[in-house]
Structures are given as structure tokens and as C-alpha cells.
Short mmCIF file of C-alpha atoms in Angstrom, two decimals:
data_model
loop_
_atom_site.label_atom_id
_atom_site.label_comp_id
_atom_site.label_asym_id
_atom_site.label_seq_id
_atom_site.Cartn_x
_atom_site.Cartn_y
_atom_site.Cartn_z
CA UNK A 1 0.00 0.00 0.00
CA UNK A 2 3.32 2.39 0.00
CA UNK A 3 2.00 3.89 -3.29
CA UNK A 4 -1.52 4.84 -2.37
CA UNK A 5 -0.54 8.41 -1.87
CA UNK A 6 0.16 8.95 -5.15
CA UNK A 7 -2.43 6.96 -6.77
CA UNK A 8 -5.10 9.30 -5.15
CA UNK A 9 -3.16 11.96 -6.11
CA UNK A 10 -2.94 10.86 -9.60
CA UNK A 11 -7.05 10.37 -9.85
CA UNK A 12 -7.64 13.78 -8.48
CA UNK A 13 -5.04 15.71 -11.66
CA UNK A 14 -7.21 12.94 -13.79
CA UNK A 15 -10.69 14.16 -12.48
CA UNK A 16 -9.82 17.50 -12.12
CA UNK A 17 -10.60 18.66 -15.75
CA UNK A 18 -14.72 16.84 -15.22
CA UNK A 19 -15.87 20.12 -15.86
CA UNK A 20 -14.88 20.19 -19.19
CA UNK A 21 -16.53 17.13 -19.73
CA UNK A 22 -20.38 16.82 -21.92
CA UNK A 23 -21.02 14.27 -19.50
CA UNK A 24 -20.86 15.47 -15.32
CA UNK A 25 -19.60 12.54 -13.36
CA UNK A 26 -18.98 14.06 -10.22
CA UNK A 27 -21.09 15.93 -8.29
CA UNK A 28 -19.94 20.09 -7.02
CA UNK A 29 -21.38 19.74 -4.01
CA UNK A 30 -20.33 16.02 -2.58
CA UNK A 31 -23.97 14.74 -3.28
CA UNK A 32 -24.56 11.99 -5.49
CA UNK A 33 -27.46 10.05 -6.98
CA UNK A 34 -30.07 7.71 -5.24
CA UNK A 35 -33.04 6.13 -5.75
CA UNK A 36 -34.95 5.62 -2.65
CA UNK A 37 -34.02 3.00 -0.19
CA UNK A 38 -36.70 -0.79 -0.59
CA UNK A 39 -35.45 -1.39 2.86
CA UNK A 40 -33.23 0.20 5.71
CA UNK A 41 -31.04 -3.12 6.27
CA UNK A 42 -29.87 -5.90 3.25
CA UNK A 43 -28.08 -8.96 3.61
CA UNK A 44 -24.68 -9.59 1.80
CA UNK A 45 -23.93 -13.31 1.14
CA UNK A 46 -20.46 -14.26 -0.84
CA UNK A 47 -20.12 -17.59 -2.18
CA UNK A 48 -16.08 -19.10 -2.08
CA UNK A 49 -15.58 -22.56 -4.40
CA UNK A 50 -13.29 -24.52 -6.33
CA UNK A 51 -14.19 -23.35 -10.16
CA UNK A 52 -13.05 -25.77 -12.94
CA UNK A 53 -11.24 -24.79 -15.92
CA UNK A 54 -13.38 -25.58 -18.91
CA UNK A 55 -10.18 -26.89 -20.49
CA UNK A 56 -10.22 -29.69 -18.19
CA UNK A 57 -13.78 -30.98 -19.76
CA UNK A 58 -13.97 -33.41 -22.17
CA UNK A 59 -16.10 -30.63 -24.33
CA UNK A 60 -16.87 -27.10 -23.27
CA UNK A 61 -20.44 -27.55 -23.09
CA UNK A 62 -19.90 -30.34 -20.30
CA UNK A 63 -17.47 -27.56 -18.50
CA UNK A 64 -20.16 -24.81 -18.90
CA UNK A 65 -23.42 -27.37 -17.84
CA UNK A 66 -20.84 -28.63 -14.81
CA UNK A 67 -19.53 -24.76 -13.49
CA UNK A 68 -23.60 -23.48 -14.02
CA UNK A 69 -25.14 -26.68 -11.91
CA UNK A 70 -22.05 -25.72 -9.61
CA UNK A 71 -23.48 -22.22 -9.35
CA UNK A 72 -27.04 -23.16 -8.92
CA UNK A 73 -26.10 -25.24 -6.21
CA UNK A 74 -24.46 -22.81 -4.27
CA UNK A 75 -27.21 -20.51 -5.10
CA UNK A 76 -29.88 -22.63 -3.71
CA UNK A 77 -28.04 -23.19 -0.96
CA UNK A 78 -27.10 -19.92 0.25
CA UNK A 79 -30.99 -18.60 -0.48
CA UNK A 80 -32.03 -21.59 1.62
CA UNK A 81 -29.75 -21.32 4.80
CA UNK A 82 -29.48 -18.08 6.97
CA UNK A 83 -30.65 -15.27 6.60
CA UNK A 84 -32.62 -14.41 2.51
CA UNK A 85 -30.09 -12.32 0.68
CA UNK A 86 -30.40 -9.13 -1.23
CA UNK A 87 -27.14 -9.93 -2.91
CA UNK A 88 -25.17 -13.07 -3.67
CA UNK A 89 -21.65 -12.68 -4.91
CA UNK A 90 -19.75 -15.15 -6.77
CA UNK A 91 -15.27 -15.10 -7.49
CA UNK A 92 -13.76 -13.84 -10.84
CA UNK A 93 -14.60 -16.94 -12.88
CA UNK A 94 -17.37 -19.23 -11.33
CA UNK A 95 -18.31 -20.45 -14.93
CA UNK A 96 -15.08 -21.06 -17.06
CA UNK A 97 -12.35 -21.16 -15.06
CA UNK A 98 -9.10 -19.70 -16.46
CA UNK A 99 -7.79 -21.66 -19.24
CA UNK A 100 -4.44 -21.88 -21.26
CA UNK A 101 -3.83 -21.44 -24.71
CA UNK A 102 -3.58 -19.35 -27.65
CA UNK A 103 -6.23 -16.23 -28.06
CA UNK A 104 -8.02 -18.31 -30.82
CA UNK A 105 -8.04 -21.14 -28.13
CA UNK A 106 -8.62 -19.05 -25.62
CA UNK A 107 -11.97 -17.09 -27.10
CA UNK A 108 -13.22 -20.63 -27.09
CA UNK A 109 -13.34 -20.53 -23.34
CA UNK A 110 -15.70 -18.16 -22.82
CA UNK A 111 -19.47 -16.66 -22.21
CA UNK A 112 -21.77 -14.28 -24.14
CA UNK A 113 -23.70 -11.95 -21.84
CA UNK A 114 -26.18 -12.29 -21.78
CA UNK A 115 -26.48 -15.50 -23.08
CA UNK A 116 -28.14 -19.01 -22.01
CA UNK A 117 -25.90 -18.97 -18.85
CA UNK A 118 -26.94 -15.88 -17.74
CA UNK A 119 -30.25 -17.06 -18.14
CA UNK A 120 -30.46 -20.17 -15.97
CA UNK A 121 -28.87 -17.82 -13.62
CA UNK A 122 -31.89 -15.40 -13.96
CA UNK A 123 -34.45 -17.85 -13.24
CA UNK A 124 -32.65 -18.42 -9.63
CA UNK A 125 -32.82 -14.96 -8.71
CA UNK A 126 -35.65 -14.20 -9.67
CA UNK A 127 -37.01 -17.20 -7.55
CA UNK A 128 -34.60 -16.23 -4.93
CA UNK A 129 -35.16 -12.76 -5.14
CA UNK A 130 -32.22 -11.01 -5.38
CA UNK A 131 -29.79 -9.63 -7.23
CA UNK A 132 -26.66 -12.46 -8.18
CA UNK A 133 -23.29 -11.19 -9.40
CA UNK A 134 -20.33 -13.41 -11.06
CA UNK A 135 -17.16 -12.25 -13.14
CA UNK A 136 -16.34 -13.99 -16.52
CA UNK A 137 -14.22 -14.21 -19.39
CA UNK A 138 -16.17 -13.47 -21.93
CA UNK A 139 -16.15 -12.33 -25.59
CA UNK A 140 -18.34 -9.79 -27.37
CA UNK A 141 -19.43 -9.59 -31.12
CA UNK A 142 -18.68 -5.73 -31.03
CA UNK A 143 -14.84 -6.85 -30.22
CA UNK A 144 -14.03 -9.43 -31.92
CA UNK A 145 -10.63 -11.35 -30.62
CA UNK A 146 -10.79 -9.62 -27.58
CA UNK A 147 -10.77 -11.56 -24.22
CA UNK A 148 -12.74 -9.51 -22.19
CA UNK A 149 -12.94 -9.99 -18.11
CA UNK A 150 -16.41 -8.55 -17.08
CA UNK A 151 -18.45 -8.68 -14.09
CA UNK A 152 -22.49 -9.14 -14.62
CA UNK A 153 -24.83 -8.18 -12.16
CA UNK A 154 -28.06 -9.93 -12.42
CA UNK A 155 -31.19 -8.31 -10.95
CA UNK A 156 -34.16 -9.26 -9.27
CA UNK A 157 -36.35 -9.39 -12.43
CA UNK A 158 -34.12 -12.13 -13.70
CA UNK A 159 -32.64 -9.63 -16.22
CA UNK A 160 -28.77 -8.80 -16.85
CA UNK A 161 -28.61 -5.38 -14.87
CA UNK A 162 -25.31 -3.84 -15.73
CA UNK A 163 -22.09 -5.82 -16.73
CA UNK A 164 -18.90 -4.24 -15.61
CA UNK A 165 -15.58 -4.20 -17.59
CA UNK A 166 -12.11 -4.43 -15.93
CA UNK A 167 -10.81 -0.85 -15.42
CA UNK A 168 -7.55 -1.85 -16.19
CA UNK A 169 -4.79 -5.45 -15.63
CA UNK A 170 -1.89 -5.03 -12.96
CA UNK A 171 1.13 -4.83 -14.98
CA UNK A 172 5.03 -6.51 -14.23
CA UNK A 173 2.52 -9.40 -12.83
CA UNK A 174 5.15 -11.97 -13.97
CA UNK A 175 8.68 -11.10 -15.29
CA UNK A 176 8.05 -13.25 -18.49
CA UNK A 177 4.30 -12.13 -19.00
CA UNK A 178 2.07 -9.71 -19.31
CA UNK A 179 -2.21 -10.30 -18.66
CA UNK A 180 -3.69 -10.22 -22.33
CA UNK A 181 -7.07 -9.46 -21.63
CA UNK A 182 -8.38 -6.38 -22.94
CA UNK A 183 -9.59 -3.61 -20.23
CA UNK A 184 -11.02 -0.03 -20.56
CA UNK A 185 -7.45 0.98 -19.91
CA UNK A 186 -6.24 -0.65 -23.23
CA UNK A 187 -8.71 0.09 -25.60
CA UNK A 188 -9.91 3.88 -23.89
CA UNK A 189 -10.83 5.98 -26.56
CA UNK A 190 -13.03 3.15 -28.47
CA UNK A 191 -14.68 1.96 -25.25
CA UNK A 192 -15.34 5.54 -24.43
CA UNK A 193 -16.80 6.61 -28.36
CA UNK A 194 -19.26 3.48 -28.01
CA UNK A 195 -20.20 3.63 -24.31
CA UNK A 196 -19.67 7.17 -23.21
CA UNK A 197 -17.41 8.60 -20.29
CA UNK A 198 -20.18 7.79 -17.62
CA UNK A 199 -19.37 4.04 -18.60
CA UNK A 200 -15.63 4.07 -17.55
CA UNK A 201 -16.79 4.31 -13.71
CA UNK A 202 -20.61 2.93 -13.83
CA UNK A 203 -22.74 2.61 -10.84
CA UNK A 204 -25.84 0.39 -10.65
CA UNK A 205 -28.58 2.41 -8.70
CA UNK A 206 -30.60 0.02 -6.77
CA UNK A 207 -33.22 -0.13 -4.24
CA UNK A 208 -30.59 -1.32 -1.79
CA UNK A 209 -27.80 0.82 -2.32
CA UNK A 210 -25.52 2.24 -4.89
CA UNK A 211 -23.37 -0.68 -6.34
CA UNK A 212 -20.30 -1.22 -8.56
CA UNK A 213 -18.14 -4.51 -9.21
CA UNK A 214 -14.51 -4.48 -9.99
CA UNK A 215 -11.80 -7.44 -10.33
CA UNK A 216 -9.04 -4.85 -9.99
CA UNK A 217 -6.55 -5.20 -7.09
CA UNK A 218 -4.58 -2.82 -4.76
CA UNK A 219 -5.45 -0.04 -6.82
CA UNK A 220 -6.92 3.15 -4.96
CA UNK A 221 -7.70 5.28 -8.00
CA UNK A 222 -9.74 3.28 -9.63
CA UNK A 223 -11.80 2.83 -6.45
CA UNK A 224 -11.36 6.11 -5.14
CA UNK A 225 -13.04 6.90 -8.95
CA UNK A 226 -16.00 4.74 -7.52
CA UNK A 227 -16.27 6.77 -4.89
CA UNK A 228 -16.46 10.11 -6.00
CA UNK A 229 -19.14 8.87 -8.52
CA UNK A 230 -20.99 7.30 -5.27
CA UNK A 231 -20.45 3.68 -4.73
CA UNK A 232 -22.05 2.79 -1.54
CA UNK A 233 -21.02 -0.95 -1.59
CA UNK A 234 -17.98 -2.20 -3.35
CA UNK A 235 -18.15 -5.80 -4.62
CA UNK A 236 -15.51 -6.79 -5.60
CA UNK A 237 -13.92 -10.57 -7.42
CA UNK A 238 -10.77 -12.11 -7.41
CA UNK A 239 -8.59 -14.84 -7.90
CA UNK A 240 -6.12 -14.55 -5.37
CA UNK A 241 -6.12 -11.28 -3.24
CA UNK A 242 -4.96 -9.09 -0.29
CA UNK A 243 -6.94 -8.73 3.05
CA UNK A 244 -5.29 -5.50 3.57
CA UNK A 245 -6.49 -3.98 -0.04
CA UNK A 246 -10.14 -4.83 0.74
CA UNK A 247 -10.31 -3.35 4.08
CA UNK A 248 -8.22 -0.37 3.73
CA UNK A 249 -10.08 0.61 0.34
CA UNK A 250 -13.00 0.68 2.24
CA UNK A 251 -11.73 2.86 4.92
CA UNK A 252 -10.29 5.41 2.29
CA UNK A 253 -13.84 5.15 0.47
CA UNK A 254 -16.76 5.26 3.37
CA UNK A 255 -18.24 2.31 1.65
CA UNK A 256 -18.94 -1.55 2.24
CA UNK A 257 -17.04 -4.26 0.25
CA UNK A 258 -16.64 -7.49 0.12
CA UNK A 259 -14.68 -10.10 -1.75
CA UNK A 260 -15.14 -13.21 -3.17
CA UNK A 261 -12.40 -15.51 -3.55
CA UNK A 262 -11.92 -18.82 -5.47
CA UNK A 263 -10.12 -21.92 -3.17
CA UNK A 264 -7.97 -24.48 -4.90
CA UNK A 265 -7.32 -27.72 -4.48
CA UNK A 266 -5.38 -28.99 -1.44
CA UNK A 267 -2.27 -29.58 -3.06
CA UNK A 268 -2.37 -26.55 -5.17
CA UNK A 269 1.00 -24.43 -4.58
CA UNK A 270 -1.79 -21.77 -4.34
CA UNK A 271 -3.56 -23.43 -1.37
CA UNK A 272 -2.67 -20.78 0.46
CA UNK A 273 -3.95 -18.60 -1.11
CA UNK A 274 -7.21 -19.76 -1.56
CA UNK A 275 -10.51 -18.59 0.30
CA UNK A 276 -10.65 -16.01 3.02
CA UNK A 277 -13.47 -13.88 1.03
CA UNK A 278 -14.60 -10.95 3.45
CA UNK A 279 -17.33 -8.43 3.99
CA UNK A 280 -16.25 -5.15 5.64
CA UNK A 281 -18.15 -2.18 6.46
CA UNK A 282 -16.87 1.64 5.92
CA UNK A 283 -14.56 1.82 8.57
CA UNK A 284 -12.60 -1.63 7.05
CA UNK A 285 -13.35 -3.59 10.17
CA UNK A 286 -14.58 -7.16 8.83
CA UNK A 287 -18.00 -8.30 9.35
CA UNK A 288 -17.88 -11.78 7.94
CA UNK A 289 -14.91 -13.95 7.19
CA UNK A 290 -13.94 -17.07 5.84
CA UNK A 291 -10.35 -17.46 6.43
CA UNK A 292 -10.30 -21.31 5.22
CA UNK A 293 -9.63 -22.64 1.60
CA UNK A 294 -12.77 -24.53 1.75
CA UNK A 295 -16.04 -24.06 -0.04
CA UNK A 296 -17.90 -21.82 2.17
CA UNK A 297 -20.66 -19.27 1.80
CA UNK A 298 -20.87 -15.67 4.54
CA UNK A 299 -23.25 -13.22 5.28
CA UNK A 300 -23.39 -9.89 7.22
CA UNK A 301 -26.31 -7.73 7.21
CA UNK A 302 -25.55 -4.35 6.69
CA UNK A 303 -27.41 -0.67 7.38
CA UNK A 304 -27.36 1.18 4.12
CA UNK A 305 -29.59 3.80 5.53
CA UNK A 306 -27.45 4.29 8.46
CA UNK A 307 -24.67 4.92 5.85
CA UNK A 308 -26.43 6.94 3.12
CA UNK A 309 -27.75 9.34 6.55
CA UNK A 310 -26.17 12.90 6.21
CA UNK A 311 -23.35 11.17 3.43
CA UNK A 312 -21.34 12.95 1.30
CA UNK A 313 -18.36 11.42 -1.11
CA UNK A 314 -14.91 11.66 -0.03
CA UNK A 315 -13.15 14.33 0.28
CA UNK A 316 -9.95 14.27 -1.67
CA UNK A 317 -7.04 16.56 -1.33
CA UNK A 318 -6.88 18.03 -5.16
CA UNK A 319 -6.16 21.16 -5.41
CA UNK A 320 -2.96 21.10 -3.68
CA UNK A 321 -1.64 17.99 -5.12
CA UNK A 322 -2.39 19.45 -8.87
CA UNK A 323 1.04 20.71 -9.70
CA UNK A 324 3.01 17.50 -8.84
CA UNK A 325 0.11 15.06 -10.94
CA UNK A 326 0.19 16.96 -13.53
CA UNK A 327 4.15 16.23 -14.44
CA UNK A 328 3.69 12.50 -13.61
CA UNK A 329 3.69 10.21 -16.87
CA UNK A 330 2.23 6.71 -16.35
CA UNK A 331 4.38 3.81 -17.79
CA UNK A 332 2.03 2.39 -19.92
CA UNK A 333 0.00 4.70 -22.72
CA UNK A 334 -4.08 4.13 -23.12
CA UNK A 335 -5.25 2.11 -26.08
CA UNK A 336 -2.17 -0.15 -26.31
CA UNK A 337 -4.51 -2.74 -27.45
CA UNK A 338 -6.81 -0.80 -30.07
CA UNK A 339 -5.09 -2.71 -32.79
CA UNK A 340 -6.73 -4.83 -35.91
CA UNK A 341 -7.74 -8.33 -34.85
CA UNK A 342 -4.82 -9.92 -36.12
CA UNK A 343 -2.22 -8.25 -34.56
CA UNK A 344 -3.84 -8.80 -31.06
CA UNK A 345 -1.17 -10.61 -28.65
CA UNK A 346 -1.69 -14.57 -28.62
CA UNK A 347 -0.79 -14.97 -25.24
CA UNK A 348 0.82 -13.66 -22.20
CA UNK A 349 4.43 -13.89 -23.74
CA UNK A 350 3.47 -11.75 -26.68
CA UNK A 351 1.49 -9.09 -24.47
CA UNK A 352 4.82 -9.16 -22.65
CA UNK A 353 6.68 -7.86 -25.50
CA UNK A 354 3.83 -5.58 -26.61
CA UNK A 355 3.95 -3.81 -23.01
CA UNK A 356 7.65 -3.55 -23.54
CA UNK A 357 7.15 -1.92 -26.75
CA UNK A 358 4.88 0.97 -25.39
CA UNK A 359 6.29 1.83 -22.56
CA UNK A 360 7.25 4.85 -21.43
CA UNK A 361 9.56 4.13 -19.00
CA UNK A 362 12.02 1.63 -20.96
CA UNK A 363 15.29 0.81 -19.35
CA UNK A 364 18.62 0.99 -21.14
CA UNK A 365 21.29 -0.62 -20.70
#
């Protein structure tokens, strides 16, 4: 967390200029968009499991029918036990796994949304009554041979409410490669022509609070972003993650989060690093915890109205910290992968040497 200083810093020089902006995405004042509260309390359940890559299937439809009966399972179960939840959250990739491969290979590995998975899915919440959210690779006919990583929220009607792209990969993940799957980051200034600037930091207005879903990790901007564009709960999925990151986001924020983690196998190498999905509350203190690597499924109950009483969004310091943000270069430019179809990176070797290419801040020796 040594570099959250400057991250926040960075997002308020990158926010500043809003004003100019056809769009407003950030209130004057501090307020922010509602729509009226259903209830004053809602319950929070987050669903940890072992997710199978659909490469391991003997066909992909086998994978797909196997992860979704996994996921109704789970679903069943978690509307059937405890308390009835307002919101179920599932890890990164409950349905396909992550799978190796070429991009060609890859694209094969993947969901349309919506599409007959999202769906089946429907049906349950709308039995269930409430609102079920999952990440996903998935692929998109307006992008074709793009991998995209997106997070759906489905709603209470059974209907795909909002689906969430990644804001952007962590970089220098792995000294050999580089994440290939294309983000808002890489592909800006198309993303923002077809969706509009409002779409780069979307929040889902519901009945039971303002909502966003990210897979990013241990970076404040983005979620500070949230923030200022009045994300009252944070949901956020992952495949391996930090404790710290969830609960001190939260803190920075004022809002609830909570984290769902995949677990792996017991002799995994990555055993330990499996599980432990949270729920905190605004002041990052946790309110449920599984800190196993077994298939588990938490709840906390949380008071939205309590937290929307009186609320404004953060307030961040920018202003003075204009003239140092507004020298800083980051390393990587935006739109490094707005580039025709074929010359898209196959894997994470190639992205490697595309990232090399681009960036700003090359070594020499």
C-alpha cells in the first residue's frame, strides 16, 4: 500500500478537468445520486468454491453445464440457509475457469452476456429474489478477438442489470508475462466513443444501495473513482487477493465491500492462497470472514440507511496535489490494445513484449 498516496493523487489531476466534460460525473457539491431506499437493512452473502477450468472438460459444453449446476447449487443453498439475501456474490470466474492457450483457443473458453448462462442464472434470482453477481471471461461480437474480463450483475427481475468491464490489468505481474485481456485501460478511446465517459466508472442504482463490481486489485484510483461517482457498496472478485487492499479501500472510500475468492485444491501451490473472502463495512473492520480454503458461503447484514444518513463522497485533497500530478507520466499509454484483430497478442508472452514496446519508462542498458 506504499504507493496509495500517489495513486489518489494521480485520480484527483485525472478528475480534475470533469468540468470540461459533456457528461458530469462528479457531483460540485459532494452529493450523489439515489433512488430511494426498498429497505433500511440488506443482507450480503459471498459464495467461495473450487471453479473448474473448462479446459479440463472433455467438451466445453460439459465444463459450462458442470460450473452453471455448480453455481445453482451454491445458489440454492445460500438462499435456503441463513438469513434471505439481497445480494449473492460469486469469485472472478465461477463459470469457465481460467484456461491456457492461444487467443483463438482461448476465445473458445468463454461466455456471451447475456447468453443461455446468464439465463439459468436469472431464473434463480428471480425465484430467490435477489440480485446475483459473477465475473467472466467473456467475448463480445462488437470486439471481436478480444478476451474480455467482465463482471455481470443480475437483478431481481431475472434480467442482466449492468455488466462491468475491468478498469484496467496489474502490470510486471510476472517477469516473463504480461495479462492479455483487454480492459477499458487498453482500448480507452473506443470503449469511451461506443459507451460514453459515464461508462468508464458505472454505478448500478438500486433499491438497496448504490453498487459497482470491480476485479481490480490494490489499486486506490480506480476505487477512489467509484467513490467520488458514489459507490455505496464495493463488490468486488478475485482470484487470489490481499486482506489488507479490501479493508483499507473501504476505509479510504466510506463504503462496504466485500470479496469473493476462489479456493484451490489442497495440493495446489496456491492453497494458500485460496478462500478467506470478506465483507467489511466503511470503517474496514470485517463483518464476515472465511479465512479457510474450503467451499464456504458468509453473510453480514448491513445498514445502508445508516450509511447513506447525512453522506457525502470523499473528500480528496486536489487542489494542492495538482502541480506535482500533472508532471507525472504513467508507464504504460491508453489504447495499447486498439489494434486490428490480427495483430492482437496470442498470449501472455506476446502481451509481454507488446507492453515492452509501449512503454514509457524503458530501461537501457
Amino acid at each position: 500500500m506504499a504507493n496509495t498516496p500517489l495513486q489518489l493523487l494521480a485520480l484527483a489531476v485525472a478528475l480534475s478537468t470533469a468540468g470540461a466534460h459533456a457528461t458530469p460525473l462528479v457531483e460540485k457539491d459532494g452529493s450523489y445520486a439515489q433512488v430511494p431506499l426498498e429497505k433500511d437493512k440488506v443482507v450480503i452473502k459471498v459464495v467461495q468454491n473450487l471453479t473448474r477450468n473448462l479446459q479440463d472438460f472433455p467438451t466445453i459444453e460439459q465444463g459450462l453445464a458442470h460450473n452453471l449446476q455448480q453455481m445453482t447449487d451454491l445458489t440454492e443453498r445460500a438462499c435456503s440457509e441463513g438469513r434471505k439475501p439481497d445480494f449473492i456474490l460469486f469469485n472472478e470466474f465461477p463459470l469457465t475457469g481460467y484456461s491456457d492457450g492461444k487467443r483463438e483457443e482461448k476465445l473458445k473458453f468463454t461466455i456471451q452476456i447475456p447468453g443461455a448462462e446468464t439465463e439459468a442464472l436469472g431464473k434463480l434470482a428471480k425465484q430467490c429474489d435477489t440480485y446475483i453477481i459473477f465475473g467472466s471471461y467473456a467475448r463480445d461480437a462488437a470486439w471481436p478477438g478480444h478476451i474480455l474480463s467482465l463482471n455481470t450483475v443480475i437483478g431481481r427481475d431475472g434480467e442482466v442489470a449492468e455488466k462491468f468491464w475491468k478498469t484496467r490489468n496489474v502490470k510486471n505481474y510476472q517477469p516473463d508475462m504480461e495479462i492479455p485481456t483487454t480492459t477499458i485501460e487498453n482500448v480507452y478511446d473506443k470503449y469511451v466513443a461506443m459507451y460514453g465517459e459515464e461508462a468508464l466508472f458505472p454505478v448500478l442504482r438500486t433499491e438497496y444501495g448504490n453498487i459497482a463490481v470491480s476485479t481490480v486489485q490494490r489499486d486506490t484510483m480506480v476505487f477512489a473513482a467509484y467513490a467520488m461517482r458514489g459507490v455505496e457498496i464495493m463488490f468486488r472478485t478475485s482470484t487470489l487477493f490481499s486482506k489488507l487492499d479490501v479493508m483499507a479501500t473501504a476505509s479510504f472510500n466510506n463504503y462496504y465491500s466485500a470479496m469473493s475468492n476462489i479456493t484451490f485444491p489442497a495440493d495446489s501451490p496456491w492453497a494458500k492462497m485460496g478462500g478467506g473472502s470478506i465483507i467489511v463495512n466503511p470503517r474496514g473492520e470485517i463483518l464476515a470472514e472465511d479465512p479457510s480454503n474450503d467451499e464456504a458461503i458468509i453473510e453480514a447484514e448491513i445498514d445502508i440507511a445508516a450509511l447513506r444518513k447525512g453522506r457525502k463522497i470523499p473528500d480528496y485533497p486536489m487542489d494542492v496535489t495538482r502541480p506535482v500530478l500533472a508532471q507525472y507520466q504513467p508507464a504504460f499509454p491508453l489504447n495499447h490494445l486498439d489494434v486490428p484483430v490480427d495483430q492482437l497478442p496470442d498470449n501472455g508472452a506476446e502481451m509481454k513484449v507488446l507492453m515492452d514496446k509501449v512503454s514509457r519508462w524503458k530501461t537501457t542498458e
